[in-house]
XYZ file of N, CA, C and O in Angstrom:
752
model
N 77.670 68.390 137.907
C 76.331 67.852 137.935
C 75.619 68.191 136.645
O 75.729 69.291 136.149
N 74.918 67.206 136.170
C 74.162 67.374 134.932
C 72.695 67.585 135.263
O 72.198 67.121 136.279
N 72.013 68.253 134.344
C 70.577 68.434 134.557
C 69.822 67.534 133.583
O 70.253 67.311 132.461
N 68.734 67.037 134.054
C 67.910 66.138 133.262
C 66.557 66.797 133.013
O 65.980 67.405 133.905
N 66.100 66.641 131.799
C 64.769 67.119 131.458
C 63.964 65.920 130.981
O 64.393 65.191 130.091
N 62.843 65.721 131.580
C 61.993 64.592 131.221
C 60.703 65.162 130.632
O 60.077 66.045 131.217
N 60.334 64.644 129.464
C 59.100 65.097 128.823
C 58.354 63.887 128.270
O 58.954 62.984 127.709
N 57.065 63.868 128.399
C 56.242 62.794 127.849
C 55.757 63.268 126.493
O 55.041 64.263 126.389
N 56.182 62.597 125.447
C 55.772 62.980 124.102
C 54.456 62.320 123.709
O 53.699 62.848 122.911
N 54.196 61.147 124.221
C 52.908 60.473 123.993
C 52.674 59.543 125.162
O 53.474 59.497 126.088
N 51.621 58.784 125.123
C 51.281 57.894 126.227
C 52.349 56.828 126.433
O 52.547 56.357 127.530
N 53.061 56.454 125.389
C 54.029 55.374 125.518
C 55.474 55.840 125.423
O 56.362 55.046 125.644
N 55.707 57.070 125.085
C 57.093 57.516 124.912
C 57.477 58.534 125.969
O 56.725 59.428 126.311
N 58.683 58.375 126.459
C 59.263 59.334 127.403
C 60.593 59.783 126.810
O 61.430 58.966 126.431
N 60.780 61.075 126.734
C 62.031 61.608 126.194
C 62.843 62.176 127.354
O 62.356 62.954 128.161
N 64.089 61.760 127.425
C 64.997 62.265 128.461
C 66.119 63.021 127.769
O 66.783 62.489 126.887
N 66.315 64.255 128.174
C 67.417 65.061 127.634
C 68.408 65.344 128.750
O 68.029 65.764 129.836
N 69.669 65.152 128.446
C 70.736 65.441 129.398
C 71.487 66.662 128.868
O 71.926 66.661 127.723
N 71.601 67.682 129.695
C 72.324 68.885 129.246
C 73.464 69.199 130.207
O 73.410 68.878 131.387
N 74.484 69.801 129.674
C 75.628 70.220 130.488
C 75.213 71.423 131.329
O 74.319 72.180 130.952
N 75.867 71.624 132.443
C 75.523 72.784 133.277
C 75.791 74.096 132.533
O 76.618 74.163 131.630
N 75.114 75.109 132.945
C 75.219 76.412 132.292
C 76.638 76.984 132.409
O 77.109 77.640 131.502
N 77.330 76.715 133.480
C 78.663 77.295 133.634
C 79.659 76.733 132.641
O 80.597 77.386 132.261
N 79.463 75.526 132.209
C 80.369 74.978 131.203
C 80.134 75.634 129.858
O 81.047 75.820 129.084
N 78.884 75.926 129.553
C 78.588 76.568 128.287
C 79.122 78.003 128.251
O 79.508 78.495 127.227
N 79.143 78.685 129.405
C 79.540 80.094 129.441
C 80.934 80.279 130.032
O 81.341 81.397 130.303
N 81.649 79.227 130.299
C 82.927 79.299 131.003
C 83.951 80.238 130.393
O 84.616 80.990 131.073
N 84.105 80.196 129.094
C 85.108 81.054 128.456
C 84.775 82.525 128.608
O 85.631 83.347 128.834
N 83.523 82.864 128.481
C 83.126 84.262 128.621
C 83.358 84.753 130.044
O 83.785 85.871 130.269
N 83.080 83.908 131.028
C 83.289 84.306 132.422
C 84.772 84.437 132.734
O 85.174 85.324 133.474
N 85.602 83.554 132.186
C 87.045 83.670 132.408
C 87.564 84.956 131.797
O 88.412 85.625 132.353
N 87.064 85.316 130.658
C 87.463 86.573 130.021
C 87.038 87.771 130.848
O 87.770 88.745 130.978
N 85.871 87.701 131.448
C 85.396 88.797 132.297
C 86.266 88.920 133.546
O 86.593 90.023 133.978
N 86.652 87.798 134.110
C 87.520 87.823 135.286
C 88.877 88.430 134.939
O 89.455 89.182 135.729
N 89.384 88.137 133.762
C 90.659 88.697 133.324
C 90.562 90.212 133.146
O 91.464 90.955 133.555
N 89.466 90.681 132.605
C 89.263 92.122 132.439
C 89.151 92.799 133.805
O 89.744 93.853 134.043
N 88.415 92.191 134.723
C 88.296 92.757 136.070
C 89.658 92.809 136.753
O 89.991 93.789 137.406
N 90.442 91.755 136.613
C 91.786 91.734 137.196
C 92.653 92.833 136.586
O 93.416 93.486 137.296
N 92.528 93.052 135.290
C 93.302 94.104 134.624
C 92.951 95.488 135.170
O 93.795 96.371 135.213
N 91.718 95.686 135.597
C 91.324 96.969 136.194
C 91.798 97.087 137.640
O 92.203 98.147 138.090
N 91.737 96.008 138.385
C 92.042 96.038 139.810
C 93.540 95.969 140.097
O 94.022 96.591 141.038
N 94.298 95.249 139.291
C 95.712 95.030 139.574
C 96.528 96.317 139.704
O 97.296 96.453 140.659
N 96.422 97.292 138.806
C 97.226 98.515 138.973
C 96.938 99.250 140.281
O 97.844 99.756 140.930
N 95.679 99.267 140.673
C 95.324 99.926 141.931
C 95.907 99.161 143.109
O 96.484 99.746 144.027
N 95.791 97.849 143.070
C 96.347 97.014 144.126
C 97.866 97.161 144.185
O 98.449 97.281 145.264
N 98.508 97.198 143.031
C 99.960 97.352 142.972
C 100.394 98.697 143.572
O 101.352 98.764 144.345
N 99.690 99.776 143.243
C 100.017 101.093 143.797
C 99.833 101.116 145.312
O 100.644 101.713 146.030
N 98.787 100.476 145.797
C 98.571 100.415 147.244
C 99.709 99.678 147.946
O 100.223 100.143 148.961
N 100.101 98.540 147.411
C 101.172 97.756 148.035
C 102.504 98.512 147.962
O 103.233 98.613 148.956
N 102.829 99.068 146.808
C 104.072 99.836 146.670
C 104.062 101.045 147.595
O 105.079 101.379 148.213
N 102.913 101.704 147.719
C 102.796 102.853 148.618
C 103.000 102.464 150.068
O 103.660 103.177 150.824
N 102.443 101.324 150.452
C 102.630 100.862 151.837
C 104.095 100.547 152.114
O 104.615 100.869 153.184
N 104.766 99.930 151.158
C 106.179 99.609 151.343
C 107.004 100.883 151.463
O 107.787 101.048 152.409
N 106.840 101.805 150.516
C 107.619 103.049 150.546
C 107.291 103.893 151.770
O 108.190 104.429 152.420
N 106.019 104.039 152.095
C 105.640 104.824 153.255
C 106.176 104.185 154.529
O 106.701 104.879 155.406
N 106.056 102.874 154.646
C 106.538 102.180 155.846
C 108.027 102.350 156.049
O 108.487 102.626 157.163
N 108.803 102.196 154.984
C 110.254 102.343 155.113
C 110.652 103.793 155.383
O 111.563 104.052 156.170
N 109.966 104.738 154.756
C 110.264 106.151 155.014
C 109.920 106.515 156.452
O 110.675 107.216 157.124
N 108.792 106.021 156.930
C 108.402 106.282 158.314
C 109.403 105.654 159.281
O 109.769 106.263 160.294
N 109.888 104.466 158.980
C 110.904 103.816 159.804
C 112.196 104.632 159.813
O 112.820 104.818 160.867
N 112.611 105.137 158.643
C 113.817 105.969 158.574
C 113.638 107.263 159.352
O 114.570 107.739 160.008
N 112.453 107.849 159.288
C 112.163 109.063 160.054
C 112.273 108.793 161.550
O 112.904 109.557 162.289
N 111.682 107.705 162.006
C 111.760 107.351 163.423
C 113.192 107.062 163.847
O 113.621 107.475 164.928
N 113.944 106.360 163.015
C 115.346 106.063 163.333
C 116.160 107.348 163.446
O 116.987 107.495 164.344
N 115.924 108.285 162.526
C 116.655 109.552 162.548
C 116.319 110.338 163.812
O 117.225 110.818 164.505
N 115.051 110.461 164.131
C 114.658 111.206 165.330
C 115.201 110.567 166.608
O 115.723 111.255 167.473
N 115.067 109.267 166.711
C 115.530 108.563 167.901
C 117.049 108.658 168.025
O 117.580 108.896 169.103
N 117.767 108.473 166.923
C 119.229 108.530 166.957
C 119.752 109.911 167.318
O 120.719 110.038 168.079
N 119.106 110.948 166.789
C 119.520 112.318 167.123
C 119.267 112.588 168.603
O 120.104 113.184 169.295
N 118.145 112.134 169.094
C 117.840 112.335 170.526
C 118.837 111.606 171.414
O 119.348 112.167 172.392
N 119.161 110.368 171.065
C 120.122 109.607 171.862
C 121.531 110.199 171.762
O 122.258 110.255 172.760
N 121.920 110.618 170.550
C 123.233 111.241 170.384
C 123.350 112.531 171.173
O 124.376 112.805 171.817
N 122.300 113.352 171.162
C 122.303 114.601 171.924
C 122.377 114.311 173.422
O 123.112 114.983 174.151
N 121.635 113.328 173.873
C 121.647 112.982 175.305
C 123.046 112.568 175.758
O 123.515 112.990 176.812
N 123.716 111.766 174.965
C 125.061 111.343 175.336
C 126.039 112.516 175.299
O 126.938 112.612 176.127
N 125.864 113.418 174.347
C 126.774 114.564 174.228
C 126.613 115.549 175.383
O 127.606 116.107 175.855
N 125.397 115.772 175.877
C 125.212 116.740 176.964
C 125.708 116.220 178.302
O 125.901 117.001 179.234
N 125.939 114.928 178.403
C 126.546 114.379 179.622
C 128.006 114.007 179.377
O 128.623 113.303 180.172
N 128.565 114.502 178.252
C 129.976 114.318 177.884
C 130.367 112.850 177.799
O 131.454 112.457 178.196
N 129.478 112.036 177.271
C 129.759 110.622 177.040
C 129.735 110.391 175.536
O 128.729 109.978 174.983
N 130.858 110.659 174.885
C 130.902 110.634 173.427
C 131.219 109.259 172.860
O 131.155 109.056 171.667
N 131.602 108.338 173.702
C 132.024 107.044 173.195
C 133.482 107.098 172.775
O 134.151 108.124 172.881
N 133.984 106.004 172.281
C 135.399 105.925 171.927
C 135.632 105.916 170.427
O 136.764 106.032 169.978
N 134.576 105.772 169.652
C 134.732 105.590 168.213
C 134.578 106.909 167.467
O 133.548 107.556 167.545
N 135.641 107.312 166.759
C 135.572 108.490 165.895
C 135.801 108.080 164.452
O 136.179 108.885 163.616
N 135.570 106.790 164.177
C 135.827 106.263 162.844
C 134.501 105.939 162.151
O 133.974 104.847 162.281
N 133.984 106.944 161.461
C 132.765 106.750 160.669
C 132.892 107.622 159.428
O 133.828 108.406 159.306
N 131.987 107.504 158.517
C 132.037 108.286 157.282
C 131.688 109.741 157.585
O 130.533 110.066 157.818
N 132.697 110.614 157.627
C 132.507 112.036 157.910
C 132.778 112.850 156.653
O 133.683 112.535 155.889
N 132.000 113.906 156.472
C 132.247 114.823 155.362
C 132.589 116.185 155.951
O 132.112 116.540 157.019
N 133.411 116.934 155.267
C 133.800 118.251 155.772
C 134.991 118.138 156.707
O 135.486 117.051 157.004
N 135.455 119.280 157.187
C 136.615 119.287 158.080
C 136.155 119.517 159.509
O 135.687 120.588 159.877
N 136.274 118.481 160.301
C 135.920 118.544 161.720
C 137.207 118.332 162.499
O 137.829 117.268 162.413
N 137.604 119.346 163.244
C 138.912 119.291 163.922
C 138.822 118.730 165.326
O 139.770 118.096 165.798
N 137.741 118.960 166.014
C 137.605 118.515 167.397
C 137.369 117.008 167.462
O 136.424 116.485 166.864
N 138.221 116.322 168.205
C 138.080 114.867 168.358
C 136.793 114.532 169.110
O 136.109 113.559 168.787
N 136.430 115.344 170.100
C 135.184 115.114 170.849
C 133.975 115.285 169.918
O 133.015 114.517 169.999
N 134.025 116.277 169.035
C 132.931 116.487 168.085
C 132.839 115.314 167.112
O 131.738 114.861 166.782
N 133.983 114.805 166.641
C 133.969 113.637 165.753
C 133.315 112.445 166.445
O 132.491 111.744 165.851
N 133.687 112.229 167.703
C 133.109 111.109 168.446
C 131.605 111.291 168.645
O 130.836 110.337 168.509
N 131.185 112.524 168.957
C 129.756 112.781 169.158
C 128.980 112.587 167.851
O 127.874 112.020 167.856
N 129.537 113.018 166.745
C 128.878 112.844 165.445
C 128.812 111.361 165.076
O 127.767 110.865 164.642
N 129.909 110.641 165.274
C 129.913 109.202 164.969
C 128.951 108.434 165.875
O 128.280 107.507 165.422
N 128.878 108.840 167.147
C 127.930 108.206 168.061
C 126.494 108.459 167.600
O 125.660 107.546 167.583
N 126.208 109.688 167.183
C 124.863 110.015 166.689
C 124.538 109.197 165.446
O 123.440 108.644 165.324
N 125.500 109.101 164.523
C 125.273 108.297 163.310
C 125.024 106.830 163.657
O 124.172 106.176 163.062
N 125.792 106.321 164.621
C 125.616 104.919 165.031
C 124.237 104.712 165.653
O 123.579 103.692 165.399
N 123.771 105.678 166.440
C 122.458 105.557 167.078
C 121.332 105.697 166.058
O 120.268 105.120 166.225
N 121.550 106.474 165.007
C 120.544 106.584 163.943
C 120.406 105.237 163.239
O 119.311 104.794 162.929
N 121.535 104.591 162.978
C 121.497 103.237 162.435
C 121.256 103.122 160.942
O 121.018 102.035 160.449
N 121.298 104.226 160.221
C 121.152 104.180 158.775
C 122.535 104.275 158.143
O 123.534 104.364 158.841
N 122.608 104.256 156.837
C 123.885 104.261 156.125
C 124.689 105.524 156.484
O 124.270 106.639 156.201
N 125.865 105.329 157.122
C 126.705 106.441 157.597
C 127.000 107.480 156.524
O 126.998 108.679 156.790
N 127.273 107.012 155.324
C 127.674 107.936 154.259
C 126.529 108.857 153.843
O 126.768 109.939 153.308
N 125.277 108.458 154.102
C 124.124 109.267 153.714
C 123.616 110.171 154.833
O 122.880 111.107 154.581
N 123.981 109.878 156.074
C 123.532 110.678 157.209
C 124.504 111.829 157.418
O 125.713 111.636 157.410
N 123.971 113.032 157.596
C 124.803 114.205 157.886
C 124.360 114.767 159.229
O 123.168 114.870 159.509
N 125.344 115.147 160.058
C 125.068 115.602 161.422
C 125.727 116.946 161.665
O 126.833 117.206 161.174
N 125.053 117.769 162.458
C 125.587 119.072 162.864
C 125.436 119.201 164.373
O 124.392 118.876 164.929
N 126.506 119.672 165.037
C 126.480 119.969 166.472
C 126.666 121.465 166.638
O 127.555 122.057 166.020
N 125.869 122.068 167.494
C 126.007 123.500 167.749
C 125.768 123.769 169.228
O 124.727 123.402 169.770
N 126.744 124.414 169.854
C 126.598 124.810 171.255
C 125.929 126.180 171.267
O 126.432 127.124 170.676
N 124.786 126.264 171.933
C 124.052 127.516 172.024
C 124.422 128.136 173.375
O 123.955 127.700 174.413
N 125.313 129.107 173.348
C 125.820 129.720 174.578
C 127.332 129.592 174.618
O 128.007 129.569 173.582
N 127.850 129.454 175.834
C 129.311 129.459 176.015
C 129.859 128.117 176.491
O 130.911 128.065 177.104
N 129.144 127.047 176.276
C 129.555 125.705 176.682
C 129.710 125.606 178.203
O 130.713 125.144 178.717
N 128.681 126.041 178.890
C 128.625 125.943 180.346
C 127.414 125.091 180.730
O 126.490 124.914 179.936
N 127.407 124.595 181.953
C 126.253 123.839 182.437
C 125.021 124.744 182.360
O 125.062 125.900 182.782
N 123.967 124.238 181.791
C 122.732 125.003 181.611
C 122.582 125.570 180.205
O 121.478 125.911 179.798
N 123.699 125.731 179.479
C 123.601 126.144 178.076
C 123.040 124.973 177.269
O 122.913 123.863 177.766
N 122.735 125.216 176.017
C 122.121 124.171 175.189
C 123.088 123.627 174.152
O 123.971 124.338 173.666
N 122.872 122.388 173.802
C 123.560 121.747 172.680
C 122.475 121.363 171.680
O 121.501 120.690 172.031
N 122.639 121.795 170.446
C 121.687 121.484 169.391
C 122.330 120.450 168.463
O 123.437 120.650 167.975
N 121.623 119.367 168.226
C 122.087 118.318 167.317
C 121.051 118.178 166.204
O 119.863 118.016 166.475
N 121.516 118.265 164.961
C 120.633 118.152 163.799
C 121.168 117.059 162.877
O 122.382 116.821 162.835
N 120.275 116.436 162.144
C 120.676 115.406 161.186
C 119.808 115.468 159.942
O 118.646 115.871 160.001
N 120.392 115.064 158.824
C 119.701 114.973 157.538
C 119.898 113.574 156.976
O 120.964 112.987 157.125
N 118.873 113.076 156.312
C 118.966 111.779 155.633
C 118.087 111.844 154.389
O 116.942 112.288 154.463
N 118.579 111.412 153.232
C 117.776 111.524 152.006
C 116.659 110.477 151.941
O 116.849 109.329 152.317
N 115.498 110.915 151.458
C 114.391 109.979 151.202
C 114.656 109.277 149.882
O 115.233 109.867 148.970
N 114.202 108.045 149.790
C 114.288 107.340 148.509
C 113.187 106.294 148.441
O 112.747 105.784 149.467
N 112.761 106.004 147.241
C 111.712 105.017 147.022
C 112.367 103.657 146.781
O 113.198 103.511 145.898
N 111.984 102.685 147.557
C 112.518 101.332 147.391
C 111.903 100.669 146.168
O 112.570 99.950 145.436
N 110.629 100.932 145.934
C 109.936 100.287 144.824
C 110.115 101.047 143.512
O 109.732 100.544 142.465
N 110.634 102.245 143.552
C 110.806 103.144 142.405
C 109.485 103.636 141.834
O 109.476 104.399 140.885
N 108.372 103.220 142.376
C 107.075 103.677 141.891
C 106.858 105.137 142.279
O 106.347 105.930 141.500
N 107.287 105.491 143.478
C 107.064 106.840 143.987
C 108.335 107.690 143.961
O 108.407 108.711 144.638
N 109.324 107.283 143.184
C 110.572 108.051 143.071
C 110.350 109.507 142.694
O 111.001 110.392 143.265
N 109.460 109.820 141.754
C 109.272 111.234 141.413
C 108.797 112.086 142.593
O 109.034 113.281 142.625
N 108.140 111.466 143.556
C 107.608 112.209 144.696
C 108.556 112.215 145.886
O 108.462 113.093 146.741
N 109.458 111.240 145.961
C 110.303 111.108 147.148
C 111.746 111.545 146.919
O 112.354 112.113 147.826
N 112.292 111.246 145.766
C 113.693 111.576 145.517
C 113.882 113.088 145.561
O 113.063 113.848 145.066
N 114.974 113.499 146.157
C 115.258 114.919 146.272
C 114.740 115.535 147.566
O 115.041 116.679 147.868
N 113.962 114.799 148.338
C 113.479 115.286 149.629
C 114.336 114.684 150.731
O 114.948 113.627 150.546
N 114.375 115.346 151.879
C 115.194 114.837 152.976
C 114.370 114.705 154.250
O 113.363 115.379 154.440
N 114.845 113.814 155.095
C 114.309 113.659 156.438
C 115.221 114.490 157.338
O 116.447 114.369 157.257
N 114.639 115.321 158.164
C 115.439 116.141 159.070
C 114.981 115.913 160.504
O 113.828 115.570 160.752
N 115.919 116.112 161.414
C 115.592 116.024 162.827
C 116.487 116.980 163.594
O 117.684 117.088 163.301
N 115.903 117.658 164.571
C 116.650 118.618 165.390
C 116.264 118.425 166.840
O 115.086 118.361 167.172
N 117.289 118.329 167.707
C 117.056 118.182 169.140
C 117.958 119.176 169.861
O 119.131 119.334 169.506
N 117.408 119.829 170.872
C 118.198 120.753 171.690
C 118.030 120.343 173.146
O 116.902 120.221 173.624
N 119.166 120.134 173.825
C 119.147 119.734 175.238
C 120.118 120.601 176.029
O 121.100 121.107 175.480
N 119.859 120.701 177.315
C 120.754 121.465 178.191
C 121.985 120.650 178.536
O 121.900 119.447 178.796
N 123.112 121.327 178.558
C 124.379 120.675 178.895
C 124.400 120.403 180.398
O 124.178 121.296 181.209
N 124.694 119.147 180.756
C 124.750 118.751 182.158
C 126.177 118.570 182.649
O 126.445 118.703 183.835
N 127.064 118.226 181.735
C 128.467 118.040 182.083
C 129.293 118.661 180.966
O 129.124 118.307 179.805
N 130.202 119.562 181.333
C 130.967 120.301 180.334
C 132.218 119.531 179.955
O 132.931 119.005 180.809
N 132.456 119.452 178.649
C 133.726 118.946 178.113
C 134.231 120.035 177.177
O 133.656 120.278 176.126
N 135.312 120.701 177.595
C 135.839 121.830 176.813
C 136.304 121.415 175.420
O 136.472 122.271 174.557
N 136.554 120.134 175.216
C 137.016 119.674 173.898
C 135.888 119.675 172.868
O 136.146 119.656 171.673
N 134.637 119.703 173.329
C 133.512 119.698 172.402
C 133.299 121.103 171.846
O 133.172 122.066 172.597
N 133.295 121.197 170.542
C 133.077 122.479 169.876
C 131.986 122.321 168.824
O 131.585 121.201 168.504
N 131.538 123.465 168.289
C 130.592 123.407 167.179
C 131.235 122.637 166.027
O 132.419 122.812 165.742
N 130.467 121.814 165.373
C 130.988 121.055 164.230
C 129.825 120.678 163.330
O 128.704 120.468 163.803
N 130.116 120.610 162.062
C 129.085 120.175 161.130
C 129.711 119.500 159.929
O 130.794 119.861 159.501
N 129.009 118.497 159.454
C 129.404 117.875 158.201
C 128.852 118.721 157.064
O 127.976 119.561 157.270
N 129.356 118.474 155.875
C 128.789 119.136 154.705
C 127.345 118.663 154.559
O 127.071 117.470 154.704
N 126.414 119.583 154.283
C 125.021 119.136 154.117
C 124.880 118.264 152.864
O 125.767 118.222 152.009
N 123.773 117.595 152.775
C 123.493 116.780 151.589
C 123.473 117.674 150.353
O 123.177 118.871 150.453
N 123.781 117.129 149.184
C 123.799 117.946 147.966
C 122.480 118.686 147.753
O 121.401 118.099 147.824
N 122.589 119.989 147.513
C 121.418 120.816 147.277
C 120.704 121.265 148.541
O 119.677 121.920 148.476
N 121.217 120.895 149.694
C 120.584 121.243 150.972
C 121.489 122.193 151.754
O 122.617 122.461 151.371
N 120.979 122.668 152.881
C 121.765 123.535 153.768
C 121.384 123.220 155.200
O 120.501 122.406 155.464
N 122.063 123.869 156.126
C 121.763 123.708 157.540
C 120.897 124.863 158.053
O 120.752 125.036 159.259
N 120.312 125.665 157.182
C 119.552 126.840 157.609
C 118.358 126.468 158.494
O 117.956 127.259 159.359
N 117.779 125.308 158.337
C 116.635 124.878 159.143
C 117.057 124.512 160.569
O 116.225 124.410 161.456
N 118.355 124.335 160.776
C 118.874 123.911 162.080
C 119.372 125.132 162.853
O 120.560 125.266 163.138
N 118.486 126.044 163.166
C 118.900 127.236 163.901
C 118.009 127.467 165.087
O 116.952 126.960 165.206
């Protein structure tokens, strides 16, 4: 829309001026201001989005680890280890029942088998009423790489202890090698 200015210069003359809108005259300056504002806001917005992605995935991995350890422990205390002992295991585990219980726990966790480490410990003499402790470790990592300095090198841990309801003498204490730089000392 254009603006019109009408002025009477004398009794017989009328002057009409047509001018462009103010936004057209100032358009370049306003576009430059918008670009500067975007340059200030974008890094903050990017950090927020990257943080939400990394936090969401880490929280999901934490929940998966806790839920999987709980389900694996529940199956082990009722001597239902499943049939599969073929998963990525580290360390020397001799008991076939322990291998099955560890593989079942890893399957219930649902994260990358090679990165999940599991420990089984019978607290007592493996009798009904004694406890079975199941622990797991999983490394944190940043998907966006923005928060790698804060997340890399940290681990997600979960520990569950349940009473044994059905005894299987083949089940013994077993543990995989802990993640590099970590130990099982927290699982006691």
